[in-house]
Short mmCIF file of C-alpha atoms in Angstrom, two decimals:
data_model
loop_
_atom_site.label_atom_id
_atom_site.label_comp_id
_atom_site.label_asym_id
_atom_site.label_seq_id
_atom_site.Cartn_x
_atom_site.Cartn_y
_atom_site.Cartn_z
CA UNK A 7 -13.07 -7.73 31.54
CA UNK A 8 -11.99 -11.24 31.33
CA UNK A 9 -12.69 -13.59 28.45
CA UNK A 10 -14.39 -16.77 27.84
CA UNK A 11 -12.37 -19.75 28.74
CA UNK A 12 -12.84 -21.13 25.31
CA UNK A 13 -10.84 -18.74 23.22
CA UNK A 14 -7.62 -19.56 25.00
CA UNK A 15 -7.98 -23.29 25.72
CA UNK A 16 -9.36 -24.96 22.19
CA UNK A 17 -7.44 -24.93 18.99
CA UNK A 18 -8.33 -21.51 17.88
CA UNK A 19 -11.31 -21.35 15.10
CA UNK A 20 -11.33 -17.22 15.31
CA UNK A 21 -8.79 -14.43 16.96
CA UNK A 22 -9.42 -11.22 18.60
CA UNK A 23 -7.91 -8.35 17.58
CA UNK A 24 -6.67 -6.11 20.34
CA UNK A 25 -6.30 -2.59 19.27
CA UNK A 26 -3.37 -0.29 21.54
CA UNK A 27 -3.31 -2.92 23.94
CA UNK A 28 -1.70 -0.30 26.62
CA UNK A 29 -3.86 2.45 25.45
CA UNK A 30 -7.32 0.89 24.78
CA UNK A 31 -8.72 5.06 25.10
CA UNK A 32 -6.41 5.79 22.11
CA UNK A 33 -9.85 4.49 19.74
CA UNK A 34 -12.17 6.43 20.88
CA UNK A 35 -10.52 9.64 19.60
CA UNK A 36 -8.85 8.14 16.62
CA UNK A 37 -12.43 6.25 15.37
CA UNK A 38 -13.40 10.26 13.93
CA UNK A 39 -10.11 11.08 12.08
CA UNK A 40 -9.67 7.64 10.43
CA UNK A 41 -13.06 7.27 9.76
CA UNK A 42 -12.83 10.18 7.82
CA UNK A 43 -9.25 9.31 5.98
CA UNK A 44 -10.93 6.19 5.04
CA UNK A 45 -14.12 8.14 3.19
CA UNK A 46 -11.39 10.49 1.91
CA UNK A 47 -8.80 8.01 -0.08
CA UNK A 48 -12.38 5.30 -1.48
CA UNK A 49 -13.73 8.59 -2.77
CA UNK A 50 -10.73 10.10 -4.12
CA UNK A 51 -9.69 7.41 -6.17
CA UNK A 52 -12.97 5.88 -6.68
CA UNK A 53 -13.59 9.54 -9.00
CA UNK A 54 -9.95 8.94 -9.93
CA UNK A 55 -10.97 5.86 -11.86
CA UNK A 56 -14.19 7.44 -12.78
CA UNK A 57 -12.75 10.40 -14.19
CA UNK A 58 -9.54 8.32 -16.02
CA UNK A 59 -12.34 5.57 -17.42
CA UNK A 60 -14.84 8.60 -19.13
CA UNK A 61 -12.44 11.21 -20.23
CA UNK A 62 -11.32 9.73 -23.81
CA UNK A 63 -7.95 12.47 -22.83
CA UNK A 64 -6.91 10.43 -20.71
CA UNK A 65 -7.17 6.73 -22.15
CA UNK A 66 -2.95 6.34 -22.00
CA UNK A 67 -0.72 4.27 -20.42
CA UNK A 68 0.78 6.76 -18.21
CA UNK A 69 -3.04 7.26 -16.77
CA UNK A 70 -3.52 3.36 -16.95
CA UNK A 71 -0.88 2.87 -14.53
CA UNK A 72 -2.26 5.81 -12.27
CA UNK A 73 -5.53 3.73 -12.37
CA UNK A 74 -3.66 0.55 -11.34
CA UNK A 75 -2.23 2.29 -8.59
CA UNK A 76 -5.41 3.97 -7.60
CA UNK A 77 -7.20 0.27 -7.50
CA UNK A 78 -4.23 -1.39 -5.45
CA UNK A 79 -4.72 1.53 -2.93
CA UNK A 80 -8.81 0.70 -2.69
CA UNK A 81 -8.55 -3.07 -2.41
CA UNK A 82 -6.12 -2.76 0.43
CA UNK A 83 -8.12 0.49 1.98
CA UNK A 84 -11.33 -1.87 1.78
CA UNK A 85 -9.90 -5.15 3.25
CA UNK A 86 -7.91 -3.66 6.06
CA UNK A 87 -9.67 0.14 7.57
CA UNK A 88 -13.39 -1.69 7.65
CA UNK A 89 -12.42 -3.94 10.23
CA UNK A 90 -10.21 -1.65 12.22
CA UNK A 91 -13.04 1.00 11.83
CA UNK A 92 -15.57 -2.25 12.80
CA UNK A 93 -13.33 -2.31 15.91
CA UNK A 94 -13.30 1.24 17.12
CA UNK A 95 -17.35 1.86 16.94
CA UNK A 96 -18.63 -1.44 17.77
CA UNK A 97 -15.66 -3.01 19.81
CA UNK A 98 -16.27 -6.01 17.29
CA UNK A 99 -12.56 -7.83 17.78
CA UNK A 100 -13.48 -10.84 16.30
CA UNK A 101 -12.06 -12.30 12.93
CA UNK A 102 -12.64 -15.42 11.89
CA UNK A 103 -9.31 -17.69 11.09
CA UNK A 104 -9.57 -17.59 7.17
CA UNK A 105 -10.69 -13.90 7.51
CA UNK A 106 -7.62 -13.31 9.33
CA UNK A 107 -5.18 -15.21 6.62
CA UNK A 108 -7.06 -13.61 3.69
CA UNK A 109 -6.19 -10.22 5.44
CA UNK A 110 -2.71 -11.25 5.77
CA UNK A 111 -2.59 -11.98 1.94
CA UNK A 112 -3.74 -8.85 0.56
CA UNK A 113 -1.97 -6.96 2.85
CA UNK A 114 1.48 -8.58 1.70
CA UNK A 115 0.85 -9.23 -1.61
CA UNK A 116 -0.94 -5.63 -2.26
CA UNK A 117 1.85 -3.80 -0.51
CA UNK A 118 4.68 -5.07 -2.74
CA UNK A 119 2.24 -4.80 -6.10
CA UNK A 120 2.27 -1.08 -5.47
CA UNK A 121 5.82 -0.88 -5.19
CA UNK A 122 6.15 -2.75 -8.55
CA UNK A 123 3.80 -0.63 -9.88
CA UNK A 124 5.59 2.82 -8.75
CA UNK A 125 9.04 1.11 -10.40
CA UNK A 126 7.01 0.75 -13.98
CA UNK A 127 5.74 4.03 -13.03
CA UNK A 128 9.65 5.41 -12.70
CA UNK A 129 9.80 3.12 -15.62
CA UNK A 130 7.31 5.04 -18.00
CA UNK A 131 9.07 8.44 -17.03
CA UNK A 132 12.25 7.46 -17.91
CA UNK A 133 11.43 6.54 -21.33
CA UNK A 134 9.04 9.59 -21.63
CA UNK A 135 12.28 12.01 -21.03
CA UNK A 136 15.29 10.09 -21.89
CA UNK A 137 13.67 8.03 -25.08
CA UNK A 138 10.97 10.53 -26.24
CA UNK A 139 10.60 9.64 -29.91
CA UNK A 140 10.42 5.92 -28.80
CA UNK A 141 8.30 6.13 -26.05
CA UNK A 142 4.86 5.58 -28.36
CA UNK A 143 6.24 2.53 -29.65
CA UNK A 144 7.35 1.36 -25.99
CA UNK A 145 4.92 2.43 -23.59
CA UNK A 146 2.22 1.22 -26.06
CA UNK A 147 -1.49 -0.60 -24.19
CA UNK A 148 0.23 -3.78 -24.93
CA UNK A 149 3.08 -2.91 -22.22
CA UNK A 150 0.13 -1.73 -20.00
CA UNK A 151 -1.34 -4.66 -19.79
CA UNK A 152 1.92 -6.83 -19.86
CA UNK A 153 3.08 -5.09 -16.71
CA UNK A 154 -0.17 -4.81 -14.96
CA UNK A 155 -0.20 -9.10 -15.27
CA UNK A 156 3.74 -9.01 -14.32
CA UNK A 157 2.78 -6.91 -11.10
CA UNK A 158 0.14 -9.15 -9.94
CA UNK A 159 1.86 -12.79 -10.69
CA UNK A 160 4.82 -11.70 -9.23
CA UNK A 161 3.64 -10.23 -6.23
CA UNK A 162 0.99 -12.33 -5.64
CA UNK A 163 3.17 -15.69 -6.27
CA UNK A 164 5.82 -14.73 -3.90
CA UNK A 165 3.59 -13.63 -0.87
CA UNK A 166 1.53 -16.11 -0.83
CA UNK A 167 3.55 -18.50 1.03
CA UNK A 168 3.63 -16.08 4.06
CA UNK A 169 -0.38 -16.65 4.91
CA UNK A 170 0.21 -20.19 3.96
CA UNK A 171 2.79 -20.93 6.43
CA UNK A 172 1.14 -18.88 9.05
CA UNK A 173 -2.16 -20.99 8.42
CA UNK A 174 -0.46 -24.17 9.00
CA UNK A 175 0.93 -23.49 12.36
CA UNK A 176 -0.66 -24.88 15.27
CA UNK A 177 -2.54 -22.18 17.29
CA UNK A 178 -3.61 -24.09 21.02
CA UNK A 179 -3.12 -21.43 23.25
CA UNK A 180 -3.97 -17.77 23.54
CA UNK A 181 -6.10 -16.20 20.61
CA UNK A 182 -5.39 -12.21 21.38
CA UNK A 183 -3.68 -10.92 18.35
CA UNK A 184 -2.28 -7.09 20.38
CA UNK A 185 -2.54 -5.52 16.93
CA UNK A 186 -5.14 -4.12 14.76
CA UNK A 187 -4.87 -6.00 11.57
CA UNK A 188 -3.45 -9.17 11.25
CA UNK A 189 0.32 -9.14 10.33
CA UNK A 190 2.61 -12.15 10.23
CA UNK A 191 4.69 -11.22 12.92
CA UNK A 192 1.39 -10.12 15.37
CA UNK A 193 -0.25 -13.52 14.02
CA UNK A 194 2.53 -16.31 14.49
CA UNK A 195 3.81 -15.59 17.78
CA UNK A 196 0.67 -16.76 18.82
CA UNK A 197 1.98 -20.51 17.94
CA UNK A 198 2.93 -23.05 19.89
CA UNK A 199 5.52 -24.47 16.60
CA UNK A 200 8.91 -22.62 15.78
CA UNK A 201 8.60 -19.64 12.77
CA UNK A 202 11.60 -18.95 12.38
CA UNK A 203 11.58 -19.92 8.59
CA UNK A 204 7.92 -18.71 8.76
CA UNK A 205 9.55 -14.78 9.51
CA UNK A 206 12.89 -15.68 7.77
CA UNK A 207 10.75 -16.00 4.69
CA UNK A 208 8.61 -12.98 4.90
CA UNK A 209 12.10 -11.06 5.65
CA UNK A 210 13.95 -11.88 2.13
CA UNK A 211 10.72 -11.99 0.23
CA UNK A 212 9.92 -8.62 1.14
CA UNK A 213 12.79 -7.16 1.21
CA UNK A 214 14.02 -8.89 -1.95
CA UNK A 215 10.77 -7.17 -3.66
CA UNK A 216 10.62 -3.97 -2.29
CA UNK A 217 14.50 -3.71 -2.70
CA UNK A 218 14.68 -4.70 -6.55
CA UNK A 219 11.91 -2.14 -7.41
CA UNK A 220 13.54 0.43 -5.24
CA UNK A 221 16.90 0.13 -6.78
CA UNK A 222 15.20 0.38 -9.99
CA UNK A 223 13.62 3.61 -9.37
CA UNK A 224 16.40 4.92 -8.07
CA UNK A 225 18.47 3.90 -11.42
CA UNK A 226 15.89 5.15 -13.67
CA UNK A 227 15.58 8.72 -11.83
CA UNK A 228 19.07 8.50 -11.58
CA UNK A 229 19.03 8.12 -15.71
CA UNK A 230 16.10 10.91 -15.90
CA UNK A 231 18.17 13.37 -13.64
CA UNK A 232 21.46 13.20 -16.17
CA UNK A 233 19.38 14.01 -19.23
CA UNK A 234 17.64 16.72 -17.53
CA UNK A 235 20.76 17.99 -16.71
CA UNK A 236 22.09 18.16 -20.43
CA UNK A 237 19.01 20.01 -21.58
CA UNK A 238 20.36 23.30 -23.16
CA UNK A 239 17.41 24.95 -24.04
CA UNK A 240 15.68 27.78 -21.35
CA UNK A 241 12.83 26.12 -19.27
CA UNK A 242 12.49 23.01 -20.73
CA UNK A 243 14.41 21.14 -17.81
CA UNK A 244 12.23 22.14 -15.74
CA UNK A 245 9.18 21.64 -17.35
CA UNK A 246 10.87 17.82 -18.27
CA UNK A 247 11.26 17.36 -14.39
CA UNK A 248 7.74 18.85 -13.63
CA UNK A 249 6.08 15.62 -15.26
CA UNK A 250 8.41 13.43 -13.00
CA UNK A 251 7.34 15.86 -9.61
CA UNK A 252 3.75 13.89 -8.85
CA UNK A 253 5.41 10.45 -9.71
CA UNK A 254 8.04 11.49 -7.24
CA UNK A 255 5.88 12.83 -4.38
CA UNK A 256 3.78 9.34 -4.39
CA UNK A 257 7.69 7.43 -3.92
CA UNK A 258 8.37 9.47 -0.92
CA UNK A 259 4.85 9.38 0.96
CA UNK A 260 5.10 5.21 -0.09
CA UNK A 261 8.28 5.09 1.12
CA UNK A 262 8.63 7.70 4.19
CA UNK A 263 5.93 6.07 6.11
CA UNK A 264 7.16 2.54 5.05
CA UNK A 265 10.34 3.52 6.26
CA UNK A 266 8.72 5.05 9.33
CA UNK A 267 7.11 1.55 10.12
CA UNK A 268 10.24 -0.38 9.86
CA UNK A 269 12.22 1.55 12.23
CA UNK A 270 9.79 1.71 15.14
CA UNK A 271 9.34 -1.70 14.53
CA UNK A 272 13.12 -2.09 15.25
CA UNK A 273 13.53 0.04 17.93
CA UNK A 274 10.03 -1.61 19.00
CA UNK A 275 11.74 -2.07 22.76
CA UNK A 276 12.65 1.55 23.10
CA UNK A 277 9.52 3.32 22.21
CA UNK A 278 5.50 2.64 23.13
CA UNK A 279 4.26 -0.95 20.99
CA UNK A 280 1.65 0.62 20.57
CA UNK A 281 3.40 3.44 18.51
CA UNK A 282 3.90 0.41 15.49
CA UNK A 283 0.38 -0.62 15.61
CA UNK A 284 -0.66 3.43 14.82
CA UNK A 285 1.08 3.60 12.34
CA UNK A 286 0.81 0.52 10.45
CA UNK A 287 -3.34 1.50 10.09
CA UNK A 288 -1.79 4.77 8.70
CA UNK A 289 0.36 3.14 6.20
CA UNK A 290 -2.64 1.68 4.66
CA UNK A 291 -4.66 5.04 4.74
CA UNK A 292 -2.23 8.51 4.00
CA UNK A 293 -0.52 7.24 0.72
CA UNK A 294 -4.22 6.02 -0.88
CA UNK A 295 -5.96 9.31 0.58
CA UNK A 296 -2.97 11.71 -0.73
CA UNK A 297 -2.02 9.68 -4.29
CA UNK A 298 -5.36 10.45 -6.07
CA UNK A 299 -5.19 14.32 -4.28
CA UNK A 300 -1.49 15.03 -6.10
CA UNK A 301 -1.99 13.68 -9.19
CA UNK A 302 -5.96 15.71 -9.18
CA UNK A 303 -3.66 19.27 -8.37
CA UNK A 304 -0.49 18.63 -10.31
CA UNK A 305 -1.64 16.80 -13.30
CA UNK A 306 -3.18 19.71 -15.68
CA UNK A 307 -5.53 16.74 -17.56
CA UNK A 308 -6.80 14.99 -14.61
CA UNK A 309 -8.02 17.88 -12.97
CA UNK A 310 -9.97 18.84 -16.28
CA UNK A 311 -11.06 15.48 -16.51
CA UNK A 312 -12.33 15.99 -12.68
CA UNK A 313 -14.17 19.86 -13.30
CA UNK A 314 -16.15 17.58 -16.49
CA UNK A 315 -17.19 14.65 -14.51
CA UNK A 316 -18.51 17.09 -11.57
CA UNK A 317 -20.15 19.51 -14.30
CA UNK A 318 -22.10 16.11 -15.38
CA UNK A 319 -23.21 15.74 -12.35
#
């Protein structure tokens, strides 16, 4: 079906997003399963929060940080799936220019906050098993609250330039962005100006952020697994590394599909592009539907917390 003259010929005012450009059938049986991913991780850690903000158990910073996490994973759930979801059922490819930057933004930005937050995360454990008799006096609300400002400013500060720069570029030809969400690479090849710095940017920023936090974590479960290892006495090793296990499952479904992403994206001339596109709506889904699920099975005190708030009920 062709398209109005008028999106390809003025300076664009809106884009269209074009889901699996190659394999347009691919929404119709994907709408069901997403749709239901995306109902799966809002209600998970929307009684996540609920659960963390009315059980008085649970008012510590270890839990604070969970609920940071858990509120990351629903902003960027509720700013990216809608649209894709809007998309699949009502073919609605539309998104207007600032819609499309503000996307971009929280996307970014949100992205590298949870990584920050899983290194304070890696952070808190450390202390809690190497430093135990200092952890109340280091891990205090205070520190909460310091690092939840420290993951936003830094974050947010550093990505924003990538929208920014995208927004300024001159768009005068085609409009079709051949991706479901509106990433910087998808976005500014659209231009008719040169972004190279416009990429070169978003390549050290991101990978000087996600790097730094995961060298961090590395060092600090690097530092957890030595004094695990001198632990003498029978069963307490693994009952110190048991309190590490659902902080450590999170860091591989984060990273695994991350990692995942970047490689297709690579190899993106050897495989389907529409393989890329798949699974970049999946990185924003399977780590916010599974974080709140690990923590509710593995985490003795949450999943009291959960049987109370559903006896309220």
């Amino acid at each position: 079906m062709g398209l109005p003259s008028n999106y390809t010929a003025a300076p664009a005012s809106e884009f269209l997003l074009m889901c699996f450009p190659n394999y347009q059938s691919w929404q119709h049986w994907l709408s069901l399963p997403l749709t239901l991913l995306f109902l799966l991780a809002i209600g998970a850690n929307a009684t996540l929060l609920v659960t963390i903000w009315l059980e008085a158990s649970l008012h510590e910073p270890m839990y604070y940080l969970l609920s940071l996490l858990s509120l990351l994973d629903m902003v960027l759930c509720l700013t990216v799936i809608p649209k894709v979801l809007a998309i699949f059922w009502f073919d609605n490819k539309a998104i207007s220019f600032s819609g499309c930057f503000f996307q971009m933004f929280i996307m970014n930005s949100f992205l590298t906050m949870e990584s920050c937050t899983f290194m304070v995360m890696a952070y808190d454990r450390y202390v809690a098993i190497c430093h135990p008799l200092r952890y109340p006096s280091i891990i205090t609300d205070q520190f909460v609250a310091r690092a939840a400002i420290f993951v936003v400013a830094r974050n947010g500060l550093l990505t924003m330039p990538i929208p920014i720069l995208s927004s300024r570029l001159r768009y005068c030809a085609e409009n079709i962005i051949k991706n479901c969400i509106c990433t910087n690479l998808s976005v500014s090849k659209l231009s008719c100006d040169d972004i190279t710095f416009n990429r070169l940017y978003q390549f050290v920023a991101g990978w000087t952020l996600l790097g730094s936090d995961l060298i961090l974590i590395i060092l600090s479960y690097s530092f957890i697994l030595k004094a695990v290892l001198r632990i003498k006495a029978e069963g307490a090793a693994a009952k110190a590394l048991s309190t590490c296990g659902s902080h450590f499952i999170l860091i591989l479904f984060f990273s695994t599909v991350l990692l995942v992403l970047v490689i297709t994206n690579l190899a993106r001339k050897k495989i389907l592009p529409d393989i890329p596109i798949l699974l970049n709506i999946l990185h924003h889904l399977i780590p916010p539907a599974l974080n709140p699920i690990v923590y509710g099975v593995r985490t003795k005190e949450i999943k009291q917390g959960i049987q109370k708030l559903l006896r309220r009920l």
